Coordinates of C-alpha atoms in Angstrom, one line a residue:
M1 CA 0.0 0.0 0.0
G2 CA 1.2 3.5 -0.8
Q3 CA 2.3 6.0 1.7
G4 CA -0.8 8.1 1.3
K5 CA 0.9 11.4 0.6
D6 CA -2.0 12.6 -1.5
I7 CA -4.4 12.3 1.5
P8 CA -4.6 15.7 3.3
S9 CA -4.8 16.2 7.0
I10 CA -8.1 17.3 8.3
G11 CA -7.0 20.8 9.0
F12 CA -6.5 20.7 12.7
S13 CA -3.5 22.5 14.2
P14 CA -0.9 20.2 15.9
R15 CA -1.9 21.7 19.2
S16 CA -5.6 20.8 18.8
L17 CA -4.7 17.3 17.5
S18 CA -2.2 16.6 20.3
G19 CA -4.8 17.8 22.9
L20 CA -7.4 15.5 21.4
M21 CA -4.8 12.6 21.5
R22 CA -4.0 13.2 25.1
E23 CA -7.7 13.2 26.0
V24 CA -8.8 10.1 24.2
W25 CA -5.6 8.0 23.7
P26 CA -6.3 5.8 26.8
S27 CA -9.8 5.1 25.6
L28 CA -8.5 4.3 22.1
I29 CA -6.0 1.8 23.5
S30 CA -8.7 0.3 25.6
A31 CA -11.2 0.2 22.7
Y32 CA -9.0 -1.4 20.1
G33 CA -6.0 -3.0 21.8
L34 CA -2.4 -2.9 20.8
R35 CA -2.9 -5.4 17.9
F36 CA -5.2 -2.9 16.1
W37 CA -2.5 -0.2 16.2
E38 CA 0.1 -2.7 15.0
E39 CA -2.2 -3.6 12.0
L40 CA -2.7 0.1 11.4
K41 CA 1.1 0.8 11.3
R42 CA 1.6 -2.1 9.0
E43 CA -1.1 -1.3 6.5
L44 CA -1.2 2.5 6.3
G45 CA 1.5 5.1 5.5
Q46 CA 2.4 7.8 8.1
D47 CA 0.1 10.5 6.6
Q48 CA -2.8 8.1 6.4
R49 CA -2.2 6.9 10.0
D50 CA -2.1 10.4 11.4
T51 CA -5.3 11.4 9.7
L52 CA -7.1 8.2 10.6
I53 CA -6.0 8.5 14.3
S54 CA -7.4 12.0 14.3
L55 CA -10.7 10.8 12.9
L56 CA -10.8 8.0 15.5
C57 CA -10.3 10.6 18.2
L58 CA -13.3 12.5 16.9
R59 CA -15.4 9.3 16.9
H60 CA -14.6 8.6 20.5
I61 CA -15.6 12.0 21.9
S62 CA -19.0 12.6 20.3
I63 CA -19.9 16.0 21.8
P64 CA -16.4 17.6 21.5
S65 CA -16.2 16.3 17.9
S66 CA -19.4 18.0 17.0
E67 CA -18.4 21.2 18.7
L68 CA -15.0 21.1 17.0
L69 CA -16.4 20.5 13.6
R70 CA -18.8 23.5 14.1
A71 CA -15.9 25.6 15.2
I72 CA -13.6 24.9 12.2
G73 CA -16.0 26.4 9.6
P74 CA -17.3 25.2 6.2
Q75 CA -13.9 25.3 4.4
E76 CA -12.2 23.1 6.9
R77 CA -15.2 20.9 7.0
E78 CA -14.9 20.4 3.3
I79 CA -11.3 19.2 3.9
F80 CA -12.6 16.8 6.5
L81 CA -15.1 15.5 4.0
D82 CA -12.3 15.1 1.5
T83 CA -10.5 12.9 4.0
L84 CA -13.6 10.8 4.7
F85 CA -14.2 10.2 1.0
R86 CA -10.5 9.3 0.3
Y87 CA -10.7 6.7 3.0
R88 CA -13.9 5.3 1.6
D89 CA -12.3 5.1 -1.8
L90 CA -9.3 3.4 -0.2
L91 CA -11.6 0.7 1.3
L92 CA -13.5 0.2 -2.0
S93 CA -10.2 -0.4 -3.9
Q94 CA -8.3 -2.5 -1.4
R95 CA -9.4 -4.6 1.5
L96 CA -7.6 -3.9 4.8
A97 CA -7.3 -5.9 8.0
S98 CA -10.9 -6.4 9.2
Q99 CA -10.7 -4.3 12.4
V100 CA -9.0 -1.4 10.6
E101 CA -11.5 -1.6 7.8
G102 CA -14.5 -1.7 10.1
E103 CA -13.4 1.3 12.0
V104 CA -12.7 3.3 8.8
W105 CA -16.3 2.6 7.6
N106 CA -17.6 3.6 11.0
V107 CA -15.6 6.8 10.9
F108 CA -17.0 7.5 7.4
V109 CA -20.6 7.1 8.4
D110 CA -20.2 8.8 11.8
G111 CA -18.5 11.8 10.0
L112 CA -21.4 12.1 7.6
I113 CA -23.9 12.0 10.4
V114 CA -22.1 14.6 12.5
L115 CA -21.7 17.0 9.6
S116 CA -25.3 16.5 8.5
T117 CA -26.4 17.9 11.9
I118 CA -24.2 21.0 11.3
D119 CA -24.7 21.7 7.6
P120 CA -27.0 19.1 5.9
N121 CA -27.0 21.0 2.6
Q122 CA -23.2 20.7 2.4
I123 CA -23.4 17.0 3.0
R124 CA -26.2 16.4 0.5
E125 CA -24.4 18.5 -2.1
R126 CA -21.2 16.5 -1.7
L127 CA -22.9 13.1 -1.7
K128 CA -25.3 13.5 -4.6
Y129 CA -24.5 12.2 -8.1
K130 CA -23.0 14.8 -10.4
F131 CA -24.8 14.6 -13.7
D132 CA -22.9 15.5 -16.8
V133 CA -25.7 15.1 -19.4
L134 CA -27.9 17.9 -20.6
L135 CA -30.2 17.9 -23.7
D136 CA -29.6 20.7 -26.2
E137 CA -32.0 21.7 -29.0
R138 CA -30.4 19.4 -31.6
G139 CA -30.5 16.5 -29.2
W140 CA -34.1 17.1 -28.4
E141 CA -35.0 17.3 -32.1
E142 CA -33.5 13.8 -32.6
Y143 CA -35.7 12.4 -29.8
E144 CA -38.7 14.1 -31.3
K145 CA -38.0 12.6 -34.7
E146 CA -37.7 9.1 -33.3
Y147 CA -40.8 9.3 -31.1
R148 CA -42.9 10.7 -33.9
M149 CA -41.9 7.8 -36.1
F150 CA -42.7 5.0 -33.6
L151 CA -45.6 6.6 -31.6
G152 CA -47.3 8.7 -34.3
E153 CA -48.1 12.4 -34.2
E154 CA -51.1 12.1 -31.9
K155 CA -49.5 10.1 -29.1
W156 CA -46.3 12.2 -29.3
S157 CA -48.2 15.4 -28.9
Q158 CA -50.1 14.0 -25.9
L159 CA -46.9 12.9 -24.2
L160 CA -45.4 16.3 -24.7
R161 CA -48.5 18.1 -23.3
E162 CA -48.5 15.9 -20.2
L163 CA -44.8 16.5 -19.5
E164 CA -45.3 20.3 -19.8
N165 CA -48.5 20.3 -17.7
F166 CA -47.1 18.2 -14.8
A167 CA -43.9 20.3 -14.7
D168 CA -45.9 23.5 -14.7
E169 CA -47.9 22.2 -11.8
M170 CA -44.8 21.5 -9.8
R171 CA -43.3 25.0 -10.5
R172 CA -46.6 26.7 -9.6
N173 CA -46.3 25.1 -6.2
E174 CA -42.6 26.1 -6.0
K175 CA -41.4 22.5 -6.2
K176 CA -38.2 22.4 -8.1
K177 CA -36.9 18.8 -7.8
I178 CA -37.6 15.2 -7.0
V179 CA -35.2 13.1 -4.9
I180 CA -34.3 9.5 -6.0
V181 CA -32.5 7.3 -3.5
N182 CA -31.3 3.8 -4.2
A183 CA -28.3 1.5 -3.3
T184 CA -25.7 2.3 -6.0
F185 CA -24.7 4.8 -8.7
F186 CA -23.2 2.1 -10.9
G187 CA -24.6 -1.2 -12.1
G188 CA -28.2 -2.3 -12.2
G189 CA -31.3 -1.0 -13.9
V190 CA -32.0 2.0 -11.6
A191 CA -28.5 3.3 -12.1
E192 CA -28.9 3.1 -15.8
M193 CA -32.2 4.9 -15.9
V194 CA -31.8 7.9 -13.6
P195 CA -29.3 9.9 -15.7
G196 CA -31.7 9.7 -18.6
I197 CA -34.7 10.7 -16.5
Y198 CA -32.6 13.7 -15.2
K199 CA -31.8 14.7 -18.8
F200 CA -35.5 14.8 -19.8
L201 CA -36.8 16.5 -16.6
R202 CA -34.2 19.2 -16.8
R203 CA -35.6 20.0 -20.3
F204 CA -38.9 20.8 -18.5
G205 CA -37.3 22.8 -15.7
I206 CA -37.3 20.1 -12.9
D207 CA -34.1 18.9 -11.2
I208 CA -33.2 15.5 -9.7
E209 CA -31.2 15.0 -6.5
W210 CA -29.9 11.4 -6.8
Q211 CA -28.5 9.9 -3.6
I212 CA -27.4 6.5 -2.4
I213 CA -27.4 4.9 1.0
H214 CA -24.1 4.5 3.0
P215 CA -23.7 1.3 5.1
R216 CA -21.2 0.9 7.9
N217 CA -20.3 -2.5 6.6
P218 CA -21.2 -2.7 2.9
Y219 CA -20.1 -6.4 2.5
Q220 CA -22.4 -7.4 5.4
F221 CA -25.3 -5.1 4.4
Y222 CA -25.3 -6.1 0.7
G223 CA -25.1 -9.7 1.7
V224 CA -28.3 -9.3 3.7
T225 CA -30.1 -7.3 0.9
K226 CA -29.0 -9.8 -1.7
K227 CA -30.4 -12.6 0.5
M228 CA -33.6 -10.5 0.8
H229 CA -33.7 -10.1 -2.9
N230 CA -33.3 -13.8 -3.5
I231 CA -36.0 -14.6 -1.0
I232 CA -38.4 -12.2 -2.7
Q233 CA -37.8 -14.0 -5.9
G234 CA -38.3 -17.5 -4.4
Q235 CA -35.1 -18.7 -2.7
E236 CA -35.7 -20.7 0.5
A237 CA -33.5 -19.1 3.1
D238 CA -33.8 -17.9 6.7
F239 CA -34.3 -14.2 7.3
T240 CA -33.1 -13.7 10.8
D241 CA -33.3 -11.2 13.6
E242 CA -29.6 -10.4 13.0
D243 CA -30.5 -9.6 9.3
I244 CA -33.1 -7.1 10.5
V245 CA -30.7 -5.5 12.9
V246 CA -28.3 -4.9 10.0
L247 CA -31.0 -3.3 7.9
E248 CA -32.3 -1.2 10.8
Q249 CA -28.8 0.2 11.5
V250 CA -28.3 1.3 7.9
G251 CA -31.8 2.8 7.9
R252 CA -31.2 4.8 11.1
D253 CA -27.8 6.1 9.9
N254 CA -29.1 7.2 6.5
F255 CA -32.1 8.9 7.9
Q256 CA -29.8 10.9 10.1
I257 CA -27.7 11.8 7.0
Y258 CA -30.6 12.8 4.8
H259 CA -33.2 14.0 7.4
S260 CA -33.2 17.5 5.8
W261 CA -35.3 16.2 2.9
L262 CA -38.2 16.6 5.2
S263 CA -37.6 20.3 5.6
D264 CA -36.5 21.1 2.0
S265 CA -39.4 23.1 0.5
D266 CA -38.0 22.5 -3.0
V267 CA -38.6 18.7 -2.9
G268 CA -41.7 17.6 -4.6
A269 CA -41.3 13.9 -3.9
I270 CA -38.8 11.3 -2.6
F271 CA -38.6 8.1 -4.7
F272 CA -37.3 5.2 -2.7
E273 CA -36.1 2.6 -5.2
D274 CA -36.1 -1.2 -4.2
P275 CA -35.8 -3.1 -0.9
Q276 CA -32.2 -2.0 -0.2
V277 CA -33.5 1.4 0.9
L278 CA -36.7 0.1 2.7
S279 CA -35.2 0.5 6.2
T280 CA -34.2 4.1 5.4
M281 CA -37.7 4.8 4.3
K282 CA -39.0 3.2 7.5
Y283 CA -37.1 5.7 9.7
F284 CA -38.5 8.6 7.6
I285 CA -42.0 7.3 8.2
D286 CA -41.3 6.9 11.9
Y287 CA -39.9 10.4 12.3
A288 CA -42.5 12.1 10.1
K289 CA -45.3 10.5 12.0
K290 CA -43.9 11.4 15.4
A291 CA -43.1 15.0 14.4
D292 CA -46.4 15.3 12.5
L293 CA -44.6 16.2 9.3
P294 CA -45.7 15.5 5.7
L295 CA -43.7 12.8 3.8
P296 CA -44.2 13.1 0.0
S297 CA -42.8 9.7 -0.8
I298 CA -43.2 7.0 -3.5
F299 CA -41.7 3.5 -3.4
R300 CA -40.7 1.7 -6.6
L301 CA -40.2 -2.1 -6.7
H302 CA -38.3 -3.5 -9.7
I303 CA -38.0 -7.1 -8.4
D304 CA -39.9 -10.2 -9.4
V305 CA -41.9 -10.8 -6.2
S306 CA -43.1 -14.3 -7.0
G307 CA -41.3 -15.7 -4.0
L308 CA -43.6 -13.8 -1.6
K309 CA -46.4 -16.1 -2.7
N310 CA -44.6 -18.8 -0.6
A311 CA -44.9 -16.7 2.6
T312 CA -47.4 -19.2 4.1
R313 CA -45.0 -22.1 3.9
N314 CA -41.5 -20.5 3.8
R315 CA -40.4 -18.8 7.1
G316 CA -37.9 -16.6 5.4
A317 CA -40.4 -15.4 2.8
R318 CA -42.9 -14.8 5.6
R319 CA -40.5 -12.6 7.6
V320 CA -39.5 -10.6 4.5
W321 CA -43.2 -10.1 3.6
E322 CA -44.1 -9.0 7.1
Y323 CA -41.2 -6.5 7.2
M324 CA -41.9 -5.1 3.7
N325 CA -45.7 -5.1 4.1
E326 CA -45.6 -3.2 7.4
V327 CA -43.4 -0.4 6.0
L328 CA -45.2 -0.1 2.7
T329 CA -48.8 -0.2 4.0
R330 CA -47.8 2.5 6.6
L331 CA -46.5 4.7 3.8
H332 CA -49.7 4.1 1.8
N333 CA -52.2 4.5 4.6
E334 CA -50.5 7.2 6.8
F335 CA -49.0 9.5 4.1
N336 CA -51.0 8.8 0.9
G337 CA -47.9 7.1 -0.4
V338 CA -47.7 5.4 -3.8
L339 CA -46.4 1.9 -4.4
L340 CA -45.1 1.2 -7.9
A341 CA -44.2 -2.2 -9.4
Q342 CA -44.0 -4.0 -12.7
P343 CA -47.1 -5.4 -14.3
Y344 CA -47.9 -8.9 -13.1
L345 CA -45.7 -8.5 -10.0
N346 CA -47.5 -6.1 -7.6
P347 CA -48.3 -7.9 -4.3
W348 CA -50.1 -4.7 -3.1
A349 CA -52.4 -4.4 -6.1
G350 CA -55.4 -4.3 -3.8
L351 CA -54.4 -1.0 -2.3
E352 CA -55.8 2.2 -3.7
R353 CA -52.5 3.8 -4.7
A354 CA -50.6 0.7 -6.0
F355 CA -49.9 1.0 -9.7
C356 CA -47.9 -0.8 -12.4
Q357 CA -44.9 1.1 -13.8
P358 CA -42.7 -0.8 -16.2
P359 CA -39.1 0.6 -16.5
G360 CA -38.0 1.8 -19.9
I361 CA -34.8 2.5 -21.9
D362 CA -33.3 5.8 -23.2
V363 CA -33.8 5.1 -26.9
L364 CA -30.9 7.4 -27.9
S365 CA -28.4 6.8 -25.2
G366 CA -25.0 5.5 -26.2
K367 CA -26.1 1.9 -25.8
N368 CA -29.3 2.3 -27.7
S369 CA -28.8 4.8 -30.6
P370 CA -28.4 3.3 -34.0
I371 CA -25.0 1.7 -34.9
G372 CA -23.8 1.7 -38.5
D373 CA -21.7 -1.0 -40.1
E374 CA -18.4 0.9 -40.0
E375 CA -18.8 1.7 -36.3
L376 CA -20.0 -1.8 -35.5
G377 CA -16.7 -3.2 -37.0
E378 CA -14.6 -0.8 -35.0
I379 CA -16.4 -1.6 -31.7
L380 CA -16.3 -5.3 -32.2
S381 CA -12.5 -5.1 -33.0
S382 CA -12.0 -3.5 -29.6
L383 CA -14.0 -6.1 -27.7
K384 CA -11.8 -8.9 -26.6
D385 CA -12.8 -12.4 -25.3
K386 CA -10.2 -11.9 -22.6
E387 CA -11.7 -14.4 -20.2
I388 CA -11.4 -17.4 -22.5
E389 CA -9.3 -17.1 -25.7
G390 CA -8.4 -13.4 -26.2
R391 CA -10.1 -13.2 -29.6
D392 CA -11.8 -10.0 -30.8
L393 CA -15.3 -10.2 -32.0
S394 CA -14.9 -8.6 -35.5
E395 CA -14.1 -12.0 -36.9
L396 CA -17.8 -12.8 -36.4
L397 CA -18.7 -10.3 -39.1
R398 CA -16.5 -12.1 -41.6
E399 CA -18.4 -15.4 -41.1
T400 CA -21.7 -16.4 -42.7
R401 CA -23.0 -18.1 -39.6
R402 CA -25.7 -16.6 -37.4
V403 CA -24.8 -15.2 -34.0
I404 CA -26.8 -15.8 -30.8
V405 CA -26.3 -13.1 -28.1
T406 CA -27.2 -13.5 -24.4
G407 CA -26.3 -11.2 -21.5
A408 CA -27.2 -9.9 -18.1
R409 CA -25.8 -9.3 -14.6
A410 CA -23.9 -12.3 -13.4
D411 CA -26.8 -13.7 -11.4
A412 CA -28.0 -17.3 -11.0
W413 CA -31.6 -16.2 -11.8
K414 CA -30.7 -14.7 -15.2
G415 CA -30.4 -18.0 -17.1
L416 CA -27.0 -17.3 -18.6
L417 CA -25.8 -20.8 -17.7
Q418 CA -28.8 -22.5 -19.3
V419 CA -28.3 -20.5 -22.6
I420 CA -24.7 -21.8 -22.7
L421 CA -26.0 -25.4 -22.0
A422 CA -28.6 -25.0 -24.8
H423 CA -25.9 -24.0 -27.2
L424 CA -23.8 -27.0 -26.3
R425 CA -26.9 -29.2 -27.0
L426 CA -27.5 -27.4 -30.3
S427 CA -23.8 -28.0 -31.2
Q428 CA -24.1 -31.7 -30.8
R429 CA -27.3 -31.8 -32.8
Y430 CA -26.1 -29.6 -35.7
K431 CA -22.8 -31.5 -36.0
G432 CA -24.7 -34.7 -36.3
E433 CA -26.8 -33.2 -39.0
G434 CA -23.8 -31.6 -40.8
R435 CA -25.2 -28.0 -40.3
P436 CA -23.2 -24.9 -39.5
L437 CA -23.5 -24.1 -35.8
P438 CA -24.4 -20.5 -34.9
K439 CA -21.8 -18.8 -32.7
L440 CA -22.8 -17.7 -29.2
V441 CA -21.7 -14.4 -27.5
V442 CA -22.2 -14.2 -23.7
F443 CA -21.7 -10.9 -21.9
A444 CA -22.1 -10.4 -18.2
G445 CA -21.0 -8.1 -15.4
G446 CA -21.8 -7.1 -11.9
A447 CA -23.4 -4.4 -9.8
D448 CA -21.8 -2.7 -6.8
D449 CA -24.4 -4.1 -4.4
D450 CA -24.2 -7.7 -5.6
P451 CA -21.7 -9.9 -3.6
E452 CA -22.3 -13.1 -5.6
V453 CA -21.0 -12.0 -9.0
Q454 CA -17.6 -13.7 -8.9
K455 CA -19.2 -17.1 -8.0
V456 CA -21.5 -16.9 -11.0
K457 CA -18.7 -15.8 -13.3
S458 CA -16.5 -18.8 -12.4
V459 CA -19.3 -21.3 -13.1
L460 CA -20.0 -19.6 -16.5
E461 CA -16.3 -19.7 -17.5
S462 CA -15.9 -23.4 -16.6
V463 CA -18.9 -24.4 -18.8
I464 CA -17.9 -22.1 -21.7
R465 CA -14.5 -23.8 -21.9
Q466 CA -16.3 -27.0 -23.0
N467 CA -16.9 -25.4 -26.4
K468 CA -14.6 -22.4 -26.4
E469 CA -14.2 -22.4 -30.2
D470 CA -17.8 -21.4 -30.7
I471 CA -18.6 -19.3 -27.6
Y472 CA -17.2 -15.8 -26.8
F473 CA -17.4 -14.4 -23.3
I474 CA -17.2 -10.7 -22.7
W475 CA -16.9 -9.5 -19.1
N476 CA -18.2 -6.0 -18.0
A477 CA -19.0 -4.6 -21.4
Q478 CA -20.5 -1.1 -21.1
G479 CA -22.7 1.3 -23.0
R480 CA -22.2 1.2 -26.8
S481 CA -20.2 -2.0 -26.6
I482 CA -23.4 -3.8 -25.4
G483 CA -25.4 -2.1 -28.1
S484 CA -22.9 -3.4 -30.7
L485 CA -23.5 -7.0 -29.5
Y486 CA -27.3 -6.6 -30.0
R487 CA -26.6 -5.1 -33.4
L488 CA -24.3 -8.0 -34.2
A489 CA -27.2 -10.4 -33.6
A490 CA -29.5 -8.3 -35.7
K491 CA -27.1 -8.1 -38.6
T492 CA -26.7 -11.8 -38.7
R493 CA -30.5 -12.3 -38.2
G494 CA -29.8 -14.1 -35.0
P495 CA -31.7 -13.9 -31.7
V496 CA -30.9 -12.2 -28.4
V497 CA -31.8 -14.8 -25.7
I498 CA -33.0 -13.6 -22.3
A499 CA -33.7 -16.7 -20.3
S500 CA -34.4 -15.3 -16.8
V501 CA -36.2 -17.6 -14.4
K502 CA -37.0 -14.6 -12.2
E503 CA -37.0 -11.1 -13.7
G504 CA -38.2 -7.7 -12.6
Y505 CA -36.9 -5.8 -15.6
N506 CA -37.6 -5.9 -19.3
L507 CA -34.7 -3.5 -20.2
V508 CA -32.3 -6.0 -21.8
V509 CA -35.0 -7.2 -24.2
D510 CA -36.0 -3.5 -25.0
E511 CA -32.3 -2.7 -25.7
A512 CA -31.9 -5.7 -28.1
I513 CA -35.1 -4.8 -29.9
R514 CA -34.0 -1.2 -30.2
Q515 CA -30.8 -2.3 -32.0
G516 CA -33.0 -4.4 -34.5
A517 CA -32.6 -7.8 -32.9
L518 CA -35.5 -10.2 -32.2
P519 CA -35.6 -11.7 -28.7
I520 CA -36.2 -15.2 -27.5
T521 CA -37.4 -14.6 -23.9
T522 CA -39.0 -16.3 -21.0
N523 CA -42.3 -15.2 -19.6
A524 CA -40.8 -14.5 -16.1
G525 CA -42.0 -11.5 -14.2
G526 CA -41.7 -8.3 -16.2
L527 CA -40.9 -10.2 -19.4
K528 CA -44.6 -11.3 -19.6
R529 CA -45.2 -8.1 -21.6
F530 CA -43.7 -9.8 -24.6
E531 CA -46.2 -12.6 -24.7
I532 CA -48.6 -10.6 -26.8
I533 CA -47.4 -8.3 -29.6
D534 CA -49.9 -6.4 -31.7
D535 CA -52.7 -8.5 -30.2
R536 CA -51.1 -11.7 -31.3
P537 CA -49.0 -14.3 -29.3
Y538 CA -45.3 -13.8 -29.8
E539 CA -43.9 -17.2 -30.9
W540 CA -40.5 -17.1 -29.2
V541 CA -41.5 -16.9 -25.6
I542 CA -40.3 -19.7 -23.3
L543 CA -43.2 -20.6 -21.0
L544 CA -42.0 -21.3 -17.4
D545 CA -45.1 -23.1 -16.3
D546 CA -43.4 -26.2 -14.9
L547 CA -43.4 -26.5 -11.1
S548 CA -39.6 -26.9 -11.2
F549 CA -39.2 -23.3 -12.3
K550 CA -41.6 -22.0 -9.7
T551 CA -39.6 -23.7 -6.9
A552 CA -36.1 -23.3 -8.5
Q553 CA -33.3 -22.3 -6.1
P554 CA -30.1 -20.4 -7.1
K555 CA -27.9 -23.4 -6.2
D556 CA -29.9 -25.5 -8.7
L557 CA -29.6 -22.8 -11.4
M558 CA -25.8 -22.8 -10.9
D559 CA -25.6 -26.6 -11.3
P560 CA -25.3 -27.6 -15.0
D561 CA -26.6 -31.1 -14.2
S562 CA -29.6 -30.1 -12.1
V563 CA -33.1 -31.0 -13.3
V564 CA -34.2 -27.4 -13.7
S565 CA -31.0 -26.5 -15.6
C566 CA -31.5 -29.4 -18.0
L567 CA -35.2 -28.6 -18.5
L568 CA -34.6 -24.9 -19.2
A569 CA -31.7 -25.7 -21.6
E570 CA -33.9 -28.1 -23.5
K571 CA -36.7 -25.4 -23.8
I572 CA -34.1 -22.8 -25.0
E573 CA -32.7 -25.2 -27.6
D574 CA -36.2 -26.0 -28.9
K575 CA -36.9 -22.2 -29.4
L576 CA -33.5 -21.7 -31.1
R577 CA -34.1 -24.5 -33.5
S578 CA -37.6 -23.2 -34.4
F579 CA -36.3 -19.6 -34.7
F580 CA -33.6 -20.6 -37.2
E581 CA -36.0 -22.8 -39.2
Y582 CA -38.5 -19.9 -39.4
F583 CA -36.0 -17.3 -40.5
D584 CA -34.0 -19.6 -42.8
K585 CA -34.8 -17.8 -46.0
P586 CA -32.3 -15.0 -46.8
S587 CA -34.9 -12.9 -48.7
D588 CA -37.6 -13.2 -46.0
S589 CA -38.4 -9.7 -44.6
S590 CA -40.5 -11.0 -41.7
Y591 CA -37.6 -10.6 -39.3
E592 CA -37.4 -6.9 -39.9
A593 CA -41.2 -6.5 -39.9
L594 CA -41.5 -8.1 -36.5
V595 CA -38.7 -6.0 -35.1
F596 CA -40.7 -2.8 -36.2
L597 CA -43.8 -4.0 -34.3
L598 CA -41.7 -4.7 -31.2
Q599 CA -40.0 -1.3 -31.4
K600 CA -43.3 0.5 -31.3
Q601 CA -44.0 -1.3 -28.0
V602 CA -40.6 -0.4 -26.7
F603 CA -41.1 3.3 -27.4
S604 CA -44.5 3.4 -25.7
T605 CA -42.9 2.4 -22.4
S606 CA -39.4 3.9 -22.8
L607 CA -37.6 6.4 -20.6
L608 CA -39.3 9.6 -21.8
P609 CA -42.8 8.3 -20.9
M610 CA -41.3 7.0 -17.6
A611 CA -40.0 10.6 -16.9
R612 CA -43.5 11.8 -17.5
D613 CA -44.8 9.3 -15.0
Y614 CA -42.3 10.5 -12.3
L615 CA -43.9 13.9 -12.6
K616 CA -47.4 12.4 -12.8
W617 CA -47.0 10.4 -9.5
T618 CA -45.5 13.5 -7.9
V619 CA -48.2 15.9 -8.9
K620 CA -51.2 13.5 -8.5
Y621 CA -50.3 12.0 -5.1
A622 CA -47.1 13.4 -3.4
R623 CA -48.6 16.9 -3.6
K624 CA -51.0 15.9 -0.9
N625 CA -48.0 16.0 1.4
W626 CA -46.8 19.4 0.2
G627 CA -46.8 22.0 3.0

C-alpha cells in the first residue's frame, strides 16, 4: 500500500490534535487494543495513519467532535469531507485488516452524520450524483423525430403536453426537484435509468437529486439485501433477527444523513427505489409520524416478487413479507404514499395507490442509438474475449454463420448458464446433421451491491470452456459495446436470448429490440409483456409453467446437471431451432417487420414516458403532502 501522501490532513492544528490525542488516547488503546495499532502501522502510510487516528479521536468524543467541527468552519469541514471520501475510496479499492476496515467505515458514516447535523445541505451537495448530461435543442430534435416515427403524431403530442402540464404544476407550487434514493450509482437498472430521467426532466425545468445509502459494513449489508432479494424471488432461506438488525442500523444512519429532505421546500417527492432502501424509508416514516410532518414519498419495486407467494410455507419469505408489508402499507395509509411495481408483479395491487410502472430505456443513449456498419466493426474489433481465448469479435462479421447473443448481470436467476448449455446441446445436434453451428456471445457483469457476482462468473467460464471455439465471453462490457452485441445479432439475423427464471426488468429485451434484434425470452415477471405483440401471441416466448421453475433455487440454477438447468436448456434449444428454421430464407423480410412491431411497443414504455410518470405520480399523489 502506498504512503498516502495525496491524502490531506483534516485541517486541525498540531496543538488541537495533540490535545485530542491526550484526551482520548487511553480510551483508544482500551477500545481497540495494541494489535489494532500494529495492524494500522503495517497497512497504512504515516500520513494516512495520522489522519485516521485524528478521525478515530473525533469518533470517541462525540460532543467535543461535533463542537470542534462546528468551530472549524465550512472550508475546513470540506477538507474533513475530502478525507472521509478518500478513506472510503481506499476501502473500496483494497481490503484492509478487518478491524481497521470496520473502524474506517464507522468513521466515514459517523462523520457524515455529525456533519449533517451542522450543515445538511453541504453533505447532500457533496454526496449527490453529479450529472454530466444535458439535452440541447439538436439532441431534443433527434428524440422528437424518433418518437414521432414510432408513436405517431397524436401520441407524441399527448406525451409532450402531459410533460409540460405536470412540470408547470410543480413549478406553480414552488417544487423544483424530486429526490431519488437507491443502493448504487453504478450497475443495475435504476443506475442506468436515472441519468436519462434527469436529462428529460431538466428539459422541462425540474431537477433531480440522486443519492445512495451508505452502510457501515457494505459487505455485510449487501449480503443481507442480496439474500432478501433472492427470498423475494423465491429462494428458500432464513431471514433472521440479525439480518433485520443490519437493515435497521443502515436505515437509522441514513435517515440521520438525509433527514433534511423533510424540511426542504424545493422537494416535490422522494422516490425510494427497491428493498435496499426500505429500512431508510421506515425511519423517515417513523420520524415524520412522530413529528407530524408530511412525507411526499413513492416506493418503486423493480424485483420479481413471485417468492412472496410462498410466505405461508416459507419462514424466510414470511418474515421478509411482514417486514416489507408493514413499512409499505404504513407509507400508503398514513402518508398517501404510492407503491409502484412491474405489471404482473405487484403484491399490493389491492391497495388504492398501488400501480404498475414498467421501466424503460433511453432510446438514444450510447447503448441504444443506431450503430452503422463501420462503427460496428470498430467496436467489435476493440471487444476482446479476454476471459477465454483473447479473440476480438470482429471475426464474427467475416463469417456467414448466425450469432446468438445473451447477456445480463452475473446472477443465477438470469439463465445465462442455461443458454450456454442449450448452445452445447445445439452444437451436438447440428454436428450430427452436418449443419453450420451459430456462434454464441455471452456478456455479463456485476453491480456494486451484488456480492455473488464472482461465483457466477466462475461457473459460466468453466462451462464455456467445453466449447470455447464457438462461444465468446465478454466481461463487464458497457454502453455502446453492449449495443454493438445486440446489433451483431440483428445483422446476422440471430436472436438475443433472455432466459431469466425470475426477472423484474424488461430492459435488456428492450435494448436488443432497439438495435434491431429479435428476442427469445421467457415469460418470467416483467418479461410477460412480450407474450402478446400487436394483439397476437409472440412465438418465441419460453413458458416457465413447470413447477420446477416456480420452486427453483439459485444453487440449482448454478448446477449444470440439475433437473431445472437441463429442462430450461432443452426449452431454449427448442426455441433456437424453431427460430432458425422460421427465418432460414435470406430474402424473408418477416424478421425486420416483426422488429418494427416490437420497437413500437418499446417506445411506448421507454424512458421519456417514464420521466412523465415520475412527474405524474409526484403531482397527483405526493402533492397531498406538500406543505
